[in-house]
């Protein structure tokens, strides 16, 4: 019985660390272009139910117990142009897709379940984040192209799309 509990805790810890790692890579894809454009990130949050936080390179990093979402907080981000926000939003799915491809290559060359899990998780993270619904990265990209064509989404419709987006995320999560 004690061995079973220990194995469960070890498996949970490995999966938790893998999810935190994949989300950290994804959010780094947002941080890099953000910092290169001179937009100061204030906080990087990975997961909910805060476990701990630390400050690194002037950014507060907060890690939570439930690593199913992550985001970067920046007071300067809202002042950025829609083009800058679209580039920043595209960075996360792009680096997740590249990480997934690299992990698939590692897994095919040196078969192991960790690399395969990382590959599948990275690709899933990239694919779900390009869905053009708020709060996903794809929405920020789509919104930029809509603005370029003179289409503006008002607050009421944005809230409706946010509800659809959150519902979609919930359905995808339940399907997994």
PDB file of C-alpha atoms in Angstrom, residues 13-148:
ATOM      1  CA  UNK A  13       5.540  14.815  -9.541  1.00  0.00           C
ATOM      2  CA  UNK A  14       7.007  13.757 -12.901  1.00  0.00           C
ATOM      3  CA  UNK A  15       3.862  14.759 -14.817  1.00  0.00           C
ATOM      4  CA  UNK A  16       3.650  18.053 -12.870  1.00  0.00           C
ATOM      5  CA  UNK A  17       7.291  18.883 -13.644  1.00  0.00           C
ATOM      6  CA  UNK A  18       6.813  18.031 -17.333  1.00  0.00           C
ATOM      7  CA  UNK A  19       3.738  20.274 -17.605  1.00  0.00           C
ATOM      8  CA  UNK A  20       5.491  23.147 -15.814  1.00  0.00           C
ATOM      9  CA  UNK A  21       8.491  22.691 -18.118  1.00  0.00           C
ATOM     10  CA  UNK A  22       6.352  22.726 -21.298  1.00  0.00           C
ATOM     11  CA  UNK A  23       4.407  25.791 -20.128  1.00  0.00           C
ATOM     12  CA  UNK A  24       7.661  27.562 -19.215  1.00  0.00           C
ATOM     13  CA  UNK A  25       9.016  26.926 -22.730  1.00  0.00           C
ATOM     14  CA  UNK A  26       5.747  28.178 -24.263  1.00  0.00           C
ATOM     15  CA  UNK A  27       5.744  31.345 -22.160  1.00  0.00           C
ATOM     16  CA  UNK A  28       9.419  31.928 -22.995  1.00  0.00           C
ATOM     17  CA  UNK A  29       8.221  32.115 -26.587  1.00  0.00           C
ATOM     18  CA  UNK A  30       6.162  35.129 -25.525  1.00  0.00           C
ATOM     19  CA  UNK A  31       8.836  36.660 -23.278  1.00  0.00           C
ATOM     20  CA  UNK A  32      11.617  36.719 -25.868  1.00  0.00           C
ATOM     21  CA  UNK A  33       9.861  38.898 -28.489  1.00  0.00           C
ATOM     22  CA  UNK A  34       8.248  40.954 -25.728  1.00  0.00           C
ATOM     23  CA  UNK A  35      11.626  41.866 -24.270  1.00  0.00           C
ATOM     24  CA  UNK A  36      13.194  42.418 -27.716  1.00  0.00           C
ATOM     25  CA  UNK A  37      10.448  44.940 -28.499  1.00  0.00           C
ATOM     26  CA  UNK A  38      11.143  46.801 -25.272  1.00  0.00           C
ATOM     27  CA  UNK A  39       7.906  45.724 -23.586  1.00  0.00           C
ATOM     28  CA  UNK A  40       8.629  45.028 -19.937  1.00  0.00           C
ATOM     29  CA  UNK A  41       7.118  41.813 -18.544  1.00  0.00           C
ATOM     30  CA  UNK A  42       6.100  42.131 -14.893  1.00  0.00           C
ATOM     31  CA  UNK A  43       5.138  38.585 -13.962  1.00  0.00           C
ATOM     32  CA  UNK A  44       5.160  35.079 -15.407  1.00  0.00           C
ATOM     33  CA  UNK A  45       2.433  32.851 -13.961  1.00  0.00           C
ATOM     34  CA  UNK A  46       2.384  29.105 -14.524  1.00  0.00           C
ATOM     35  CA  UNK A  47      -0.686  27.331 -13.189  1.00  0.00           C
ATOM     36  CA  UNK A  48      -3.175  28.110 -10.487  1.00  0.00           C
ATOM     37  CA  UNK A  49      -3.175  27.738  -6.699  1.00  0.00           C
ATOM     38  CA  UNK A  50       0.196  29.402  -6.067  1.00  0.00           C
ATOM     39  CA  UNK A  51       2.852  27.138  -4.573  1.00  0.00           C
ATOM     40  CA  UNK A  52       5.833  29.474  -4.678  1.00  0.00           C
ATOM     41  CA  UNK A  53       7.267  32.482  -6.444  1.00  0.00           C
ATOM     42  CA  UNK A  54      10.688  33.955  -7.063  1.00  0.00           C
ATOM     43  CA  UNK A  55      12.209  36.920  -8.874  1.00  0.00           C
ATOM     44  CA  UNK A  56      14.611  36.338 -11.756  1.00  0.00           C
ATOM     45  CA  UNK A  57      15.916  39.014 -14.131  1.00  0.00           C
ATOM     46  CA  UNK A  58      13.445  41.510 -12.692  1.00  0.00           C
ATOM     47  CA  UNK A  59      10.434  39.295 -13.463  1.00  0.00           C
ATOM     48  CA  UNK A  60       8.342  37.631 -10.769  1.00  0.00           C
ATOM     49  CA  UNK A  61       7.887  33.940 -11.608  1.00  0.00           C
ATOM     50  CA  UNK A  62       4.895  32.310  -9.913  1.00  0.00           C
ATOM     51  CA  UNK A  63       4.364  28.544 -10.047  1.00  0.00           C
ATOM     52  CA  UNK A  64       1.070  26.930  -9.099  1.00  0.00           C
ATOM     53  CA  UNK A  65      -0.156  23.493  -8.108  1.00  0.00           C
ATOM     54  CA  UNK A  66      -2.401  23.120 -11.187  1.00  0.00           C
ATOM     55  CA  UNK A  67      -0.200  23.657 -14.296  1.00  0.00           C
ATOM     56  CA  UNK A  68      -2.929  23.739 -16.947  1.00  0.00           C
ATOM     57  CA  UNK A  69      -2.486  27.360 -18.019  1.00  0.00           C
ATOM     58  CA  UNK A  70       0.179  30.047 -18.009  1.00  0.00           C
ATOM     59  CA  UNK A  71       0.474  33.683 -18.985  1.00  0.00           C
ATOM     60  CA  UNK A  72       2.720  36.725 -18.854  1.00  0.00           C
ATOM     61  CA  UNK A  73       1.504  39.869 -17.113  1.00  0.00           C
ATOM     62  CA  UNK A  74       2.736  43.209 -18.442  1.00  0.00           C
ATOM     63  CA  UNK A  75       1.410  46.718 -17.904  1.00  0.00           C
ATOM     64  CA  UNK A  76       3.189  47.795 -21.117  1.00  0.00           C
ATOM     65  CA  UNK A  77       1.571  45.067 -23.253  1.00  0.00           C
ATOM     66  CA  UNK A  78      -1.790  46.843 -23.636  1.00  0.00           C
ATOM     67  CA  UNK A  79       0.014  49.960 -24.919  1.00  0.00           C
ATOM     68  CA  UNK A  80       1.730  47.918 -27.653  1.00  0.00           C
ATOM     69  CA  UNK A  81       0.444  47.981 -31.212  1.00  0.00           C
ATOM     70  CA  UNK A  82      -1.752  45.121 -32.423  1.00  0.00           C
ATOM     71  CA  UNK A  83       1.142  44.034 -34.664  1.00  0.00           C
ATOM     72  CA  UNK A  84       3.507  43.798 -31.684  1.00  0.00           C
ATOM     73  CA  UNK A  85       0.885  41.899 -29.651  1.00  0.00           C
ATOM     74  CA  UNK A  86       0.341  39.479 -32.571  1.00  0.00           C
ATOM     75  CA  UNK A  87       4.077  38.789 -32.846  1.00  0.00           C
ATOM     76  CA  UNK A  88       4.304  38.217 -29.082  1.00  0.00           C
ATOM     77  CA  UNK A  89       1.254  35.922 -29.193  1.00  0.00           C
ATOM     78  CA  UNK A  90       2.688  33.894 -32.090  1.00  0.00           C
ATOM     79  CA  UNK A  91       5.947  33.315 -30.210  1.00  0.00           C
ATOM     80  CA  UNK A  92       4.417  30.858 -27.717  1.00  0.00           C
ATOM     81  CA  UNK A  93       2.827  28.441 -30.217  1.00  0.00           C
ATOM     82  CA  UNK A  94       5.873  28.724 -32.484  1.00  0.00           C
ATOM     83  CA  UNK A  95       8.369  27.710 -29.795  1.00  0.00           C
ATOM     84  CA  UNK A  96       5.985  24.970 -28.583  1.00  0.00           C
ATOM     85  CA  UNK A  97       5.753  23.552 -32.118  1.00  0.00           C
ATOM     86  CA  UNK A  98       9.544  23.667 -32.513  1.00  0.00           C
ATOM     87  CA  UNK A  99      10.004  22.006 -29.111  1.00  0.00           C
ATOM     88  CA  UNK A 100       7.503  19.317 -30.107  1.00  0.00           C
ATOM     89  CA  UNK A 101       9.334  18.637 -33.374  1.00  0.00           C
ATOM     90  CA  UNK A 102      12.676  18.448 -31.546  1.00  0.00           C
ATOM     91  CA  UNK A 103      11.263  16.079 -28.929  1.00  0.00           C
ATOM     92  CA  UNK A 104       9.727  13.871 -31.648  1.00  0.00           C
ATOM     93  CA  UNK A 105      13.157  13.718 -33.309  1.00  0.00           C
ATOM     94  CA  UNK A 106      14.803  12.773 -30.011  1.00  0.00           C
ATOM     95  CA  UNK A 107      12.086  10.200 -29.326  1.00  0.00           C
ATOM     96  CA  UNK A 108      12.481   8.572 -32.735  1.00  0.00           C
ATOM     97  CA  UNK A 109      16.265   8.434 -32.419  1.00  0.00           C
ATOM     98  CA  UNK A 110      16.318   7.401 -28.734  1.00  0.00           C
ATOM     99  CA  UNK A 111      12.886   5.932 -27.944  1.00  0.00           C
ATOM    100  CA  UNK A 112      11.653   6.929 -24.497  1.00  0.00           C
ATOM    101  CA  UNK A 113       8.284   7.874 -23.084  1.00  0.00           C
ATOM    102  CA  UNK A 114       9.449  11.203 -21.606  1.00  0.00           C
ATOM    103  CA  UNK A 115      10.522  12.631 -24.958  1.00  0.00           C
ATOM    104  CA  UNK A 116       7.360  11.318 -26.597  1.00  0.00           C
ATOM    105  CA  UNK A 117       5.189  12.858 -23.842  1.00  0.00           C
ATOM    106  CA  UNK A 118       7.049  16.168 -24.187  1.00  0.00           C
ATOM    107  CA  UNK A 119       6.613  16.074 -27.970  1.00  0.00           C
ATOM    108  CA  UNK A 120       2.888  15.346 -27.800  1.00  0.00           C
ATOM    109  CA  UNK A 121       2.355  17.911 -25.045  1.00  0.00           C
ATOM    110  CA  UNK A 122       4.226  20.616 -26.948  1.00  0.00           C
ATOM    111  CA  UNK A 123       2.335  19.990 -30.177  1.00  0.00           C
ATOM    112  CA  UNK A 124      -0.996  19.935 -28.329  1.00  0.00           C
ATOM    113  CA  UNK A 125      -0.097  23.190 -26.579  1.00  0.00           C
ATOM    114  CA  UNK A 126       0.821  24.828 -29.890  1.00  0.00           C
ATOM    115  CA  UNK A 127      -2.287  23.526 -31.685  1.00  0.00           C
ATOM    116  CA  UNK A 128      -4.772  24.567 -29.008  1.00  0.00           C
ATOM    117  CA  UNK A 129      -3.192  27.982 -28.573  1.00  0.00           C
ATOM    118  CA  UNK A 130      -3.628  28.946 -32.226  1.00  0.00           C
ATOM    119  CA  UNK A 131      -7.406  28.538 -32.023  1.00  0.00           C
ATOM    120  CA  UNK A 132      -8.693  32.058 -32.838  1.00  0.00           C
ATOM    121  CA  UNK A 133     -10.797  32.518 -29.707  1.00  0.00           C
ATOM    122  CA  UNK A 134      -9.995  34.552 -26.611  1.00  0.00           C
ATOM    123  CA  UNK A 135      -8.101  34.016 -24.304  1.00  0.00           C
ATOM    124  CA  UNK A 136      -5.891  31.923 -26.617  1.00  0.00           C
ATOM    125  CA  UNK A 137      -2.913  33.271 -28.570  1.00  0.00           C
ATOM    126  CA  UNK A 138      -4.697  32.691 -31.865  1.00  0.00           C
ATOM    127  CA  UNK A 139      -7.267  35.327 -30.922  1.00  0.00           C
ATOM    128  CA  UNK A 140      -4.623  38.037 -30.536  1.00  0.00           C
ATOM    129  CA  UNK A 141      -3.238  37.135 -33.960  1.00  0.00           C
ATOM    130  CA  UNK A 142      -6.701  37.021 -35.562  1.00  0.00           C
ATOM    131  CA  UNK A 143      -7.678  40.315 -33.921  1.00  0.00           C
ATOM    132  CA  UNK A 144      -4.631  41.995 -35.476  1.00  0.00           C
ATOM    133  CA  UNK A 145      -5.613  40.834 -38.980  1.00  0.00           C
ATOM    134  CA  UNK A 146      -9.241  41.847 -38.413  1.00  0.00           C
ATOM    135  CA  UNK A 147      -8.116  45.345 -37.334  1.00  0.00           C
ATOM    136  CA  UNK A 148      -5.971  45.615 -40.473  1.00  0.00           C
TER     137      UNK A 148
END
